[in-house]
Coordinates of N, CA, C and O in Angstrom, one line a residue:
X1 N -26.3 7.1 2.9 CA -25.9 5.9 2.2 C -24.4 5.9 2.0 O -23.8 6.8 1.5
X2 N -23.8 4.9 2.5 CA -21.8 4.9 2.3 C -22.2 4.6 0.9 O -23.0 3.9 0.2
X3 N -21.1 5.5 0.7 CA -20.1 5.0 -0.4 C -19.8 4.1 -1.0 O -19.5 3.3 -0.1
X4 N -19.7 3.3 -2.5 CA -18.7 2.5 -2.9 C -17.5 2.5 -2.6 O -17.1 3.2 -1.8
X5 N -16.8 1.8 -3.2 CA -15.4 1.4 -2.9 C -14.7 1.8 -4.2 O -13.5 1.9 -4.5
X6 N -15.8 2.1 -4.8 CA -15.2 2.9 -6.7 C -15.3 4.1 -6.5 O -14.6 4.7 -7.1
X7 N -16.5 5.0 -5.4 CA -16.8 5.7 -5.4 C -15.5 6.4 -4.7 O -14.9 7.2 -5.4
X8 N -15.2 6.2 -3.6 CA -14.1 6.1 -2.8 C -13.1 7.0 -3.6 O -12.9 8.2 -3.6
X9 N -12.5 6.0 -4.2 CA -11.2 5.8 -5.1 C -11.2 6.9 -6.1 O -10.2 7.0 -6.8
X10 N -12.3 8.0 -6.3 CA -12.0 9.2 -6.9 C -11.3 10.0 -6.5 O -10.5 10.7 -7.2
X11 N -11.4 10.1 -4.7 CA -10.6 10.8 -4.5 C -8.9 10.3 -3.1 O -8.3 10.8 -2.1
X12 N -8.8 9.1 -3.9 CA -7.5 8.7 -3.5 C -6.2 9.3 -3.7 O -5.6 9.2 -4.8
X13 N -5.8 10.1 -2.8 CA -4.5 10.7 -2.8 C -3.1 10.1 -2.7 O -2.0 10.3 -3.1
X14 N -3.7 9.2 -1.9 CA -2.1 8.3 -1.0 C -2.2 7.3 -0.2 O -2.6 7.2 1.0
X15 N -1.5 6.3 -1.6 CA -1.3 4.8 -0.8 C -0.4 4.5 0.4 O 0.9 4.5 0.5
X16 N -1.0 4.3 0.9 CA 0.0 3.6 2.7 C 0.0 1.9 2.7 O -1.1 1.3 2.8
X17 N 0.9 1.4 2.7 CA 1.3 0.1 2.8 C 2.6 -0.7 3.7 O 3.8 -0.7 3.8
X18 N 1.2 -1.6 4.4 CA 1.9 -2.3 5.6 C 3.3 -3.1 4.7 O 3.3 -3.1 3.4
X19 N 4.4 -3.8 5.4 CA 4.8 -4.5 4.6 C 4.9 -5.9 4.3 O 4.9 -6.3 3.1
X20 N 4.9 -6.8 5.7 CA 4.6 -8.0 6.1 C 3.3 -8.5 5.6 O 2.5 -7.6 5.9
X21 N 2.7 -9.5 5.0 CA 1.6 -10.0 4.4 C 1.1 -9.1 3.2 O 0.3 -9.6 2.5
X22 N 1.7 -7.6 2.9 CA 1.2 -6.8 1.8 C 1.8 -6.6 0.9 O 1.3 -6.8 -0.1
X23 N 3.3 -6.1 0.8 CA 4.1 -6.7 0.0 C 4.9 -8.2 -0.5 O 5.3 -8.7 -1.5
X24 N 5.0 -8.5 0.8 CA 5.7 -9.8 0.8 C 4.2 -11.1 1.3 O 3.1 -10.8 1.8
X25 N 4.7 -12.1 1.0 CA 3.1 -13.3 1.4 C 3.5 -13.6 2.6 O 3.4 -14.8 2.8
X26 N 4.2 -12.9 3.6 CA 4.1 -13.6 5.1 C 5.2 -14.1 5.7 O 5.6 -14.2 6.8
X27 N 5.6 -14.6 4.3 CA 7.3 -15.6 4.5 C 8.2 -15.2 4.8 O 8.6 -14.2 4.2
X28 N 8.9 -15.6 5.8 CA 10.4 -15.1 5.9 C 11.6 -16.4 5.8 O 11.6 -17.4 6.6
X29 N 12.3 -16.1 5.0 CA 13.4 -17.5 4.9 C 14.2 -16.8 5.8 O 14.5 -15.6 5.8
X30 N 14.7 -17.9 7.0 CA 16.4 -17.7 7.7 C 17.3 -18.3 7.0 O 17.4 -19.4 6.5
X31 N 18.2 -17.3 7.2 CA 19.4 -17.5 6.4 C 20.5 -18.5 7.4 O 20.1 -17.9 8.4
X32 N 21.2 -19.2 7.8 CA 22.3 -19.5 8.8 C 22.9 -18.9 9.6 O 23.4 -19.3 10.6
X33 N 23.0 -17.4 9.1 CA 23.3 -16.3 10.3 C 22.3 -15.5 10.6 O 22.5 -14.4 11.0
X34 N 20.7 -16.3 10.4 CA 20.1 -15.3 11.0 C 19.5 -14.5 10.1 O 18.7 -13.7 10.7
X35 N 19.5 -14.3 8.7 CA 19.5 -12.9 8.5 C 17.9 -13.7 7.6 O 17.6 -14.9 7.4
X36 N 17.2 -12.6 7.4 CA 15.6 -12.6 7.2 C 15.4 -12.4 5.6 O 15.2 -11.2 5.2
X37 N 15.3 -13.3 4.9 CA 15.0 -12.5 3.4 C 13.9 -12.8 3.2 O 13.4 -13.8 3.7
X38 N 12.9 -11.8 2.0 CA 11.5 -11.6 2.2 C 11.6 -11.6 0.5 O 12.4 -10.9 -0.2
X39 N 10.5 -12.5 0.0 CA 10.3 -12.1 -1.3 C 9.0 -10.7 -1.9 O 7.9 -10.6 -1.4
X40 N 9.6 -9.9 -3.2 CA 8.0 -9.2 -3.0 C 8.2 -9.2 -4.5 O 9.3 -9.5 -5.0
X41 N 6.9 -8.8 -5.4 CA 6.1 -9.3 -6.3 C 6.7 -8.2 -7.3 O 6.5 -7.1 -6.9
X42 N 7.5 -8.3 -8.7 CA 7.8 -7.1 -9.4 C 6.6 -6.1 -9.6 O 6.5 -4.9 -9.2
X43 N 5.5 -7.0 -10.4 CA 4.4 -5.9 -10.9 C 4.0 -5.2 -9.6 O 3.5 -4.1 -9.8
X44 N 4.0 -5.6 -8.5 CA 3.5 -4.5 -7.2 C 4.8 -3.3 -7.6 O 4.7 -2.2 -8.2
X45 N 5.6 -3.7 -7.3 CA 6.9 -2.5 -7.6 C 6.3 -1.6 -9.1 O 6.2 -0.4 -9.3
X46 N 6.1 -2.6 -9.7 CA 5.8 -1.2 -11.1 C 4.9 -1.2 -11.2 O 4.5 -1.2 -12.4
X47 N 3.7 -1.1 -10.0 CA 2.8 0.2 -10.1 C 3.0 1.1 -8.7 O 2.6 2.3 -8.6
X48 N 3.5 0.6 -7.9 CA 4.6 1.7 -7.0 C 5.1 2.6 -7.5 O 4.9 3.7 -7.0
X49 N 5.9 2.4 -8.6 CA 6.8 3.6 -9.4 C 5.6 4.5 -10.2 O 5.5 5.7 -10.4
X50 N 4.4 3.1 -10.7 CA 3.9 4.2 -11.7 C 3.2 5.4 -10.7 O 3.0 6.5 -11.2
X51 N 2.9 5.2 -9.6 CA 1.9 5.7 -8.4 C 2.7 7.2 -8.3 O 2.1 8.3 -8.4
X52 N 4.1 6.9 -8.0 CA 4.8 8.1 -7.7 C 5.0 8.7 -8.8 O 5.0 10.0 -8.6
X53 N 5.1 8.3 -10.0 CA 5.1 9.1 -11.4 C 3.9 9.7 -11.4 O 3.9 10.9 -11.8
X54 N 3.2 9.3 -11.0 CA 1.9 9.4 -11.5 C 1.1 10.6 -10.2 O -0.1 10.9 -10.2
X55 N 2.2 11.2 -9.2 CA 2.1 12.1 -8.4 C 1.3 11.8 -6.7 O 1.2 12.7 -5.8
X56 N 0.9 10.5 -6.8 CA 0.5 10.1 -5.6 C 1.7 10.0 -4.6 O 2.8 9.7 -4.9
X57 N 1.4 10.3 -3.4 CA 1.5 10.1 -2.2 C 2.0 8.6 -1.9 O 1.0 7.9 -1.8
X58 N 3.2 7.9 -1.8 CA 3.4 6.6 -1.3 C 4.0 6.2 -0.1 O 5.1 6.5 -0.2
X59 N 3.8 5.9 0.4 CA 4.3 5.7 2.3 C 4.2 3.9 2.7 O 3.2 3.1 2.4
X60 N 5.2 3.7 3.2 CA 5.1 2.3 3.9 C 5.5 2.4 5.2 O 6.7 2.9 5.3
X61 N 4.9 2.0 6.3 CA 4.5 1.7 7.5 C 4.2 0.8 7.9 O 3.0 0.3 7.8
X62 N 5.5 0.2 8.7 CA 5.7 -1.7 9.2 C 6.2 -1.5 10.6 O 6.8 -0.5 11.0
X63 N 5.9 -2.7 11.3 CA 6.3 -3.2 12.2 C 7.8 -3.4 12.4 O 8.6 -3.0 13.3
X64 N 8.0 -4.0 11.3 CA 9.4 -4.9 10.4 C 10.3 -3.6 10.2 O 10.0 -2.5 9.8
X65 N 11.7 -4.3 10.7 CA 12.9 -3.3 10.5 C 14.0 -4.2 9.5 O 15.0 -4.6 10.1
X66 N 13.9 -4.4 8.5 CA 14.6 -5.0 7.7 C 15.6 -4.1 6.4 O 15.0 -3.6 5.5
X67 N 17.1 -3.9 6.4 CA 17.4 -3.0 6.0 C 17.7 -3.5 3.8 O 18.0 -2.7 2.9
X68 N 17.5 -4.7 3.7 CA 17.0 -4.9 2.5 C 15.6 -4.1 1.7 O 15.6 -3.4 0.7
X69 N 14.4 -4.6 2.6 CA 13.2 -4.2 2.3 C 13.1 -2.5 2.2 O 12.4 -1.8 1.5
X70 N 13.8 -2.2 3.0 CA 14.3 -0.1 2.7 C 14.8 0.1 1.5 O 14.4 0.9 0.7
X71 N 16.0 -0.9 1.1 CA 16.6 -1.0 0.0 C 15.7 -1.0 -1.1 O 15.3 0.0 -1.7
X72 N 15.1 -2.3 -1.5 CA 14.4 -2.2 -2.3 C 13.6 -1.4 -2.7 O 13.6 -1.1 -4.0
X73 N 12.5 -0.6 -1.7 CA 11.4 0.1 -1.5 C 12.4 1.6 -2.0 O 12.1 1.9 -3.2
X74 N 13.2 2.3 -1.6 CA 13.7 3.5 -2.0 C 14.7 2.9 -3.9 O 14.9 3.7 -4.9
X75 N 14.9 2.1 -3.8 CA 14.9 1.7 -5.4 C 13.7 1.8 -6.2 O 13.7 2.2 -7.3
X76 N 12.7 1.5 -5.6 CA 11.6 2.1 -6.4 C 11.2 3.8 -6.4 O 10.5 4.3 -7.3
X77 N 11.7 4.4 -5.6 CA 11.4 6.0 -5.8 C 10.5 6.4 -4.4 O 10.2 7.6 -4.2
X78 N 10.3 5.5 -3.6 CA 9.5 5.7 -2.3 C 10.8 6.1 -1.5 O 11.9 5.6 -1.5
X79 N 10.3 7.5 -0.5 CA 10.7 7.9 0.3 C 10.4 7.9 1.8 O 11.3 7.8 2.7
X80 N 9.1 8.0 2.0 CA 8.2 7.8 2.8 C 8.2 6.2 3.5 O 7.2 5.4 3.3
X81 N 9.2 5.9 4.2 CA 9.3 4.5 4.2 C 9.7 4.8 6.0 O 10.6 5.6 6.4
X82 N 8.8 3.9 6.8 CA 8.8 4.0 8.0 C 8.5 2.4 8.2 O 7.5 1.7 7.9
X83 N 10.0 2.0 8.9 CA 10.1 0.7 9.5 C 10.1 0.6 10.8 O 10.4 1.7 11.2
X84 N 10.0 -0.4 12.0 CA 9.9 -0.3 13.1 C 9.0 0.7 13.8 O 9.0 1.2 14.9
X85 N 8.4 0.8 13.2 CA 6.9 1.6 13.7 C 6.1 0.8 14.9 O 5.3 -0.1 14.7
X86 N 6.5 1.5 16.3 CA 5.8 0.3 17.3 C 4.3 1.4 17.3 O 3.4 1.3 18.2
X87 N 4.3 2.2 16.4 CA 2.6 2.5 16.5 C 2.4 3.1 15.5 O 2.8 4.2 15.2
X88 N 1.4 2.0 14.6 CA 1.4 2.8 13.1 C 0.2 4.0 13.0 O -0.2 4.4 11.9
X89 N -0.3 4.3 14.1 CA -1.3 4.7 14.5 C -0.8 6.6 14.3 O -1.1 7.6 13.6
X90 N 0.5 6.4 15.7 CA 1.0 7.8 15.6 C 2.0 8.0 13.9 O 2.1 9.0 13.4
X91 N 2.5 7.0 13.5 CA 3.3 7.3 12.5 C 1.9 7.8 11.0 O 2.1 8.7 10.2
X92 N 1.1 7.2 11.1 CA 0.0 7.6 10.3 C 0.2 9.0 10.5 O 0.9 9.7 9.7
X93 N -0.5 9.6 11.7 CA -0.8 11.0 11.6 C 0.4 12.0 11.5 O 0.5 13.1 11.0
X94 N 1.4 11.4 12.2 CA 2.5 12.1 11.9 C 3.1 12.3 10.0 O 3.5 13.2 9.3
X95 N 3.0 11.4 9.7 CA 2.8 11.8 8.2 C 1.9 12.2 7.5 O 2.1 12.3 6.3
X96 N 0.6 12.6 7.9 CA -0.7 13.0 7.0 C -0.1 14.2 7.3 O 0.4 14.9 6.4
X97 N -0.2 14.6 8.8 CA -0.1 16.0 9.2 C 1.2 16.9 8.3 O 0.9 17.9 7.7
X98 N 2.3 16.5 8.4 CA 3.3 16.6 7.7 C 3.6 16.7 6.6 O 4.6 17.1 6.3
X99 N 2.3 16.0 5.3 CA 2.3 16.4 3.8 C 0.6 17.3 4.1 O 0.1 18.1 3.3
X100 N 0.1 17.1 5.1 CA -1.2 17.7 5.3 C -2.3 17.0 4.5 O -3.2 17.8 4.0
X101 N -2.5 15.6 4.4 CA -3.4 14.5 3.6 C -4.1 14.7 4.3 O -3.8 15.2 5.4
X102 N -5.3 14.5 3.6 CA -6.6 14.0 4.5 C -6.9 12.5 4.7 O -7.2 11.8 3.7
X103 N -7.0 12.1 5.9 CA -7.4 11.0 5.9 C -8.2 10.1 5.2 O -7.9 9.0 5.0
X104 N -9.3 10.9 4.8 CA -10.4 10.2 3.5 C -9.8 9.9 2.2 O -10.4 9.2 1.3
X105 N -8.5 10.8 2.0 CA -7.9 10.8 0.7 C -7.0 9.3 0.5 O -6.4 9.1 -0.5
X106 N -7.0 8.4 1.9 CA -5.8 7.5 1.7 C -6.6 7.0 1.4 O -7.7 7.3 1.5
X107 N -5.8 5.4 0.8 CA -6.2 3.9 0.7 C -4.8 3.5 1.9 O -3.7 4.0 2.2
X108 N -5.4 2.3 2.4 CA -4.4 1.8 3.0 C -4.3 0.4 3.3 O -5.4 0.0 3.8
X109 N -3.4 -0.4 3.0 CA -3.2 -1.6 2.7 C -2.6 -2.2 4.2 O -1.7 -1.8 4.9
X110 N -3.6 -3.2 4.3 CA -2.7 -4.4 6.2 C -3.4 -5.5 6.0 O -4.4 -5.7 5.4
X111 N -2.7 -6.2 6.6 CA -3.4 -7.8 7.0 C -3.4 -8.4 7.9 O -3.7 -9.6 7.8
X112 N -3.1 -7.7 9.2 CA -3.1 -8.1 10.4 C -2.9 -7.4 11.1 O -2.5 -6.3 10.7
X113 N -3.2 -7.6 12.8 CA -4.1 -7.2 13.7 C -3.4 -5.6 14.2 O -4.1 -4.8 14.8
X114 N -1.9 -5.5 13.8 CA -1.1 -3.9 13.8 C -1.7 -2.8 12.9 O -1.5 -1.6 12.8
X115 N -2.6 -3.9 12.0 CA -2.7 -2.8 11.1 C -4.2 -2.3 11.4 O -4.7 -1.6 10.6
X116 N -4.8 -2.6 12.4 CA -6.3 -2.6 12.4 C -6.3 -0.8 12.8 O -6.4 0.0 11.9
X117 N -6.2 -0.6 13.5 CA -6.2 0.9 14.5 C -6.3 2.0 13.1 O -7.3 2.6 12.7
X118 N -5.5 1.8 12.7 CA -4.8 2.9 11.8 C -5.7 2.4 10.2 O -5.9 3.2 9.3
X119 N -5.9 1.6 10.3 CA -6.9 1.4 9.1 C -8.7 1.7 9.3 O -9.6 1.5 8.4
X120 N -8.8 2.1 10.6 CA -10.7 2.4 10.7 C -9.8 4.0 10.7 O -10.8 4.8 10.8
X121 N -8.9 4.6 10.6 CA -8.7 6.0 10.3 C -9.1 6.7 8.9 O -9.7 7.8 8.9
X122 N -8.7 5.9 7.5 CA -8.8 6.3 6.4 C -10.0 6.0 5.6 O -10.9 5.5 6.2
X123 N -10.0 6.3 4.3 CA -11.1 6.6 3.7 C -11.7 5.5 2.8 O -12.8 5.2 2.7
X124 N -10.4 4.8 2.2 CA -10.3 3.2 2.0 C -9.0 1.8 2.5 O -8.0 1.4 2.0
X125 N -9.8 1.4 3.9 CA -9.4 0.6 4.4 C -9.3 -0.9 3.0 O -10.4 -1.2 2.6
X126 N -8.2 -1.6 2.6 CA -7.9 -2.5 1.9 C -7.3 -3.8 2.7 O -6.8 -3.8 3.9
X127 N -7.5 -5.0 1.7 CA -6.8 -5.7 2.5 C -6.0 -6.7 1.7 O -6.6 -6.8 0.6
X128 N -4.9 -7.6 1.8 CA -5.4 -8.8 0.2 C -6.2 -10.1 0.9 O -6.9 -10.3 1.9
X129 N -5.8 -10.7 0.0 CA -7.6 -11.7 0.2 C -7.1 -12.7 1.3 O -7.9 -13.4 2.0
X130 N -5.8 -12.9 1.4 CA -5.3 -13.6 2.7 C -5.0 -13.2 4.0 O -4.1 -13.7 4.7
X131 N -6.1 -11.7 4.5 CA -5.8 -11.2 5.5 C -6.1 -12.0 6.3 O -6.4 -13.2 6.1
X132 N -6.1 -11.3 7.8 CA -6.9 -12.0 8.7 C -8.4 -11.6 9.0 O -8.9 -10.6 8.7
X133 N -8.8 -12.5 9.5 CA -10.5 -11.9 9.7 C -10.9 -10.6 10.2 O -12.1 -10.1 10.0
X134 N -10.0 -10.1 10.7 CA -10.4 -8.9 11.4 C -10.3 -7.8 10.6 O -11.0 -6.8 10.4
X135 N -9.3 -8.2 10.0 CA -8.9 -7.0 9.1 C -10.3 -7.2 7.5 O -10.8 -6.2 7.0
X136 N -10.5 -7.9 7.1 CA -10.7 -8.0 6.7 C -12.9 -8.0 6.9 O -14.0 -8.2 6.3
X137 N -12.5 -7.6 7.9 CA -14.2 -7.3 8.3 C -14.5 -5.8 8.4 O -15.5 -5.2 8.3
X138 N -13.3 -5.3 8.5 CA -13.2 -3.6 8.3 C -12.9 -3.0 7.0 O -13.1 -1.9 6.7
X139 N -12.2 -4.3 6.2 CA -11.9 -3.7 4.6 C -13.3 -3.1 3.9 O -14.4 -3.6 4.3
X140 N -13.2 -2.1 3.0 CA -13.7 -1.4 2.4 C -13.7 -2.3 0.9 O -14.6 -2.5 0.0
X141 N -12.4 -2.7 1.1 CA -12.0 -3.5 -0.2 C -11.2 -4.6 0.1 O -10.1 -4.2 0.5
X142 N -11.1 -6.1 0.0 CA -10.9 -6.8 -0.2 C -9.9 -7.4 -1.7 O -10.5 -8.0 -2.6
X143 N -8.9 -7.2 -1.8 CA -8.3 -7.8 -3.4 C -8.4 -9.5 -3.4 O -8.3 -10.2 -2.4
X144 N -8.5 -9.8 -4.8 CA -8.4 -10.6 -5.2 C -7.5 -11.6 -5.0 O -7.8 -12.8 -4.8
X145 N -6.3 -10.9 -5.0 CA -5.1 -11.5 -4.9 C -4.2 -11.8 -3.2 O -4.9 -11.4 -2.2
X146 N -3.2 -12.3 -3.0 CA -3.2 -12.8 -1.8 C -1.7 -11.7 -1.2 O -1.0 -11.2 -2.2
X147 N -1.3 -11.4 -0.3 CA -0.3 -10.7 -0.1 C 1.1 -11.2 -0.6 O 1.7 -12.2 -0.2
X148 N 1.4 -10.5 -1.1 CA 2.9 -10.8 -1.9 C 3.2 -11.5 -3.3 O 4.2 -12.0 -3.9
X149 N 1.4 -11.2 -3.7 CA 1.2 -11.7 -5.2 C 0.1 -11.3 -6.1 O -0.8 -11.8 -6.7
X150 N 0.6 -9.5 -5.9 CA 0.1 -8.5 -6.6 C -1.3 -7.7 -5.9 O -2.0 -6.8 -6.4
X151 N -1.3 -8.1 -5.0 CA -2.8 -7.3 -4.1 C -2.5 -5.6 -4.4 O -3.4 -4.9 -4.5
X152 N -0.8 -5.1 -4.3 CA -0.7 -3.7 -4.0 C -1.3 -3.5 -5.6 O -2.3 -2.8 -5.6
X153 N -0.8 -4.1 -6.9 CA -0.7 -4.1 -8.0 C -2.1 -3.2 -8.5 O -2.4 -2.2 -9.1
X154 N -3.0 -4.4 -7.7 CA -4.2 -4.3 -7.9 C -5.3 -3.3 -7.5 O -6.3 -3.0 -8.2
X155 N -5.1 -2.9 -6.5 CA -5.6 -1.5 -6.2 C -4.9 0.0 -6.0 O -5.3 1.0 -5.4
X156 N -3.7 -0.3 -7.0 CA -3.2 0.6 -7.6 C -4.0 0.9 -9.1 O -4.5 1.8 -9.7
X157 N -3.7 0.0 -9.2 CA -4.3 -0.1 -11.0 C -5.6 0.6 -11.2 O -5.9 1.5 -12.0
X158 N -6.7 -0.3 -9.7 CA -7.8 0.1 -9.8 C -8.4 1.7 -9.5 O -9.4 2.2 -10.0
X159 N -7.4 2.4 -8.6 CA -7.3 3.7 -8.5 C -6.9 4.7 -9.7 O -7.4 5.8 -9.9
X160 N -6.2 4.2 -10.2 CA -5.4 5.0 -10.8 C -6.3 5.1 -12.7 O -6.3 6.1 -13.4
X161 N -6.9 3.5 -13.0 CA -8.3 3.8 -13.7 C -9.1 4.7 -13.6 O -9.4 5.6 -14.4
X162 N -9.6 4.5 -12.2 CA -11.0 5.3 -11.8 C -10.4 6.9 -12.2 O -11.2 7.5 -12.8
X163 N -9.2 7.4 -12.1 CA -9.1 8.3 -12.0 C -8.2 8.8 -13.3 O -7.5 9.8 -13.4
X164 N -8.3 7.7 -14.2 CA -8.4 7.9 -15.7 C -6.5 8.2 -15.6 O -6.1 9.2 -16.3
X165 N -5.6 7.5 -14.9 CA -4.3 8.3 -15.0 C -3.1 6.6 -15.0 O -1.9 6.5 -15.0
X166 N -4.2 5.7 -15.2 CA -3.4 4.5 -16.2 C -2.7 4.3 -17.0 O -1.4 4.2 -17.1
X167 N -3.9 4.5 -18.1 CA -3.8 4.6 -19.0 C -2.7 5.0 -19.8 O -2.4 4.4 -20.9
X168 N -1.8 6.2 -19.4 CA -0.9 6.1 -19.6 C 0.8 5.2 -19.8 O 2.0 5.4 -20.2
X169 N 0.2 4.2 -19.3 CA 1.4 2.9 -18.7 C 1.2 1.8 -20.0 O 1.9 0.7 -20.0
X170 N 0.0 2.3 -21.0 CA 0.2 0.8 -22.0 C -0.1 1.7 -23.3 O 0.0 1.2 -24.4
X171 N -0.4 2.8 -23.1 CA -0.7 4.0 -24.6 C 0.4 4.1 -25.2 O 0.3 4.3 -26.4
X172 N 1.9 4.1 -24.6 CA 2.5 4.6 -25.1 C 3.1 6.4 -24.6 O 4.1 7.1 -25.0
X173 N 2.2 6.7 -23.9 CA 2.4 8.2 -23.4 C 3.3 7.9 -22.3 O 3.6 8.9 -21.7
X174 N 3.8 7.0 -21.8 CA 4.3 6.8 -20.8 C 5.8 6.3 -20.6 O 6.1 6.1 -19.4
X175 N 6.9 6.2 -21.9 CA 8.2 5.3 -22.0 C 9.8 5.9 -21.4 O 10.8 5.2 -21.5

């Protein structure tokens, strides 16, 4: 019998997140010279930080080579930030192998068709609710929310419940 998707999530080690449709909703404004700005969602950022506080594993693995989106992402405390990834496939294993994750231990967040390969690898394939069909026929989990408007938030939160290590972000044990 598989697994839930709660069941899963006990033993989540490390979030991987595409960035195009999962932190940002898809959009890209041009600027007059060209240049690409992407909006992304604060509360996804502060449970990013709480994630790394909180001793998980955080990694982003994109297509997209935008040197803002690095900016921001290493302002939050992520290190693990792999842009221009023409195969998120080998960049995956090259970093599981390299902290030595187990695949079943990730969650991993995409919404389109780059992200497909590399998401029948892990233990919980995610998606937000505006993925594409494909991706979203492989999700494990499905969010509520739509990409670039708290989907990471959300199955951070819900990991980090299951595994009772929240809680600390509204008790007060946490300032």
């Amino acid at each position: 019998m598989e697994k839930s998707y709660k069941e899963i999530m006990n033993n989540i080690t490390t979030f991987i997140f595409d960035v195009d449709g999962v932190l940002t909703d898809s959009s890209v404004h041009v600027t007059e010279n060209g240049e690409m700005l992407r909006i992304m969602n604060i509360r996804d950022g502060f449970a990013l930080k709480a994630a790394i506080e909180s001793g998980y594993h955080v990694c982003i693995i994109s297509g997209g080579n935008n040197e803002g989106v690095r900016i921001r992402l290493r302002n939050l405390g992520i290190s693990d930030i792999y842009l221009a990834s023409p195969n998120k496939v080998v960049t995956f294993n090259e970093y599981t192998d390299l902290f030595k994750i187990k695949p079943d231990h990730v969650l991993y967040m995409g919404d389109d068709i780059p992200d497909f390969h590399v998401m029948q690898l892990v233990g919980l394939p995610t998606c937000p609710q505006d993925a594409s069909p494909e991706i979203k026929a492989i999700s494990k989990y499905i969010s509520h929310k739509n990409g670039g408007k708290g989907a990471v938030r959300e199955v951070i939160e819900q990991v980090m419940k299951v595994q009772g290590k929240w809680h600390m972000y509204y008790d007060g044990k946490h300032d």
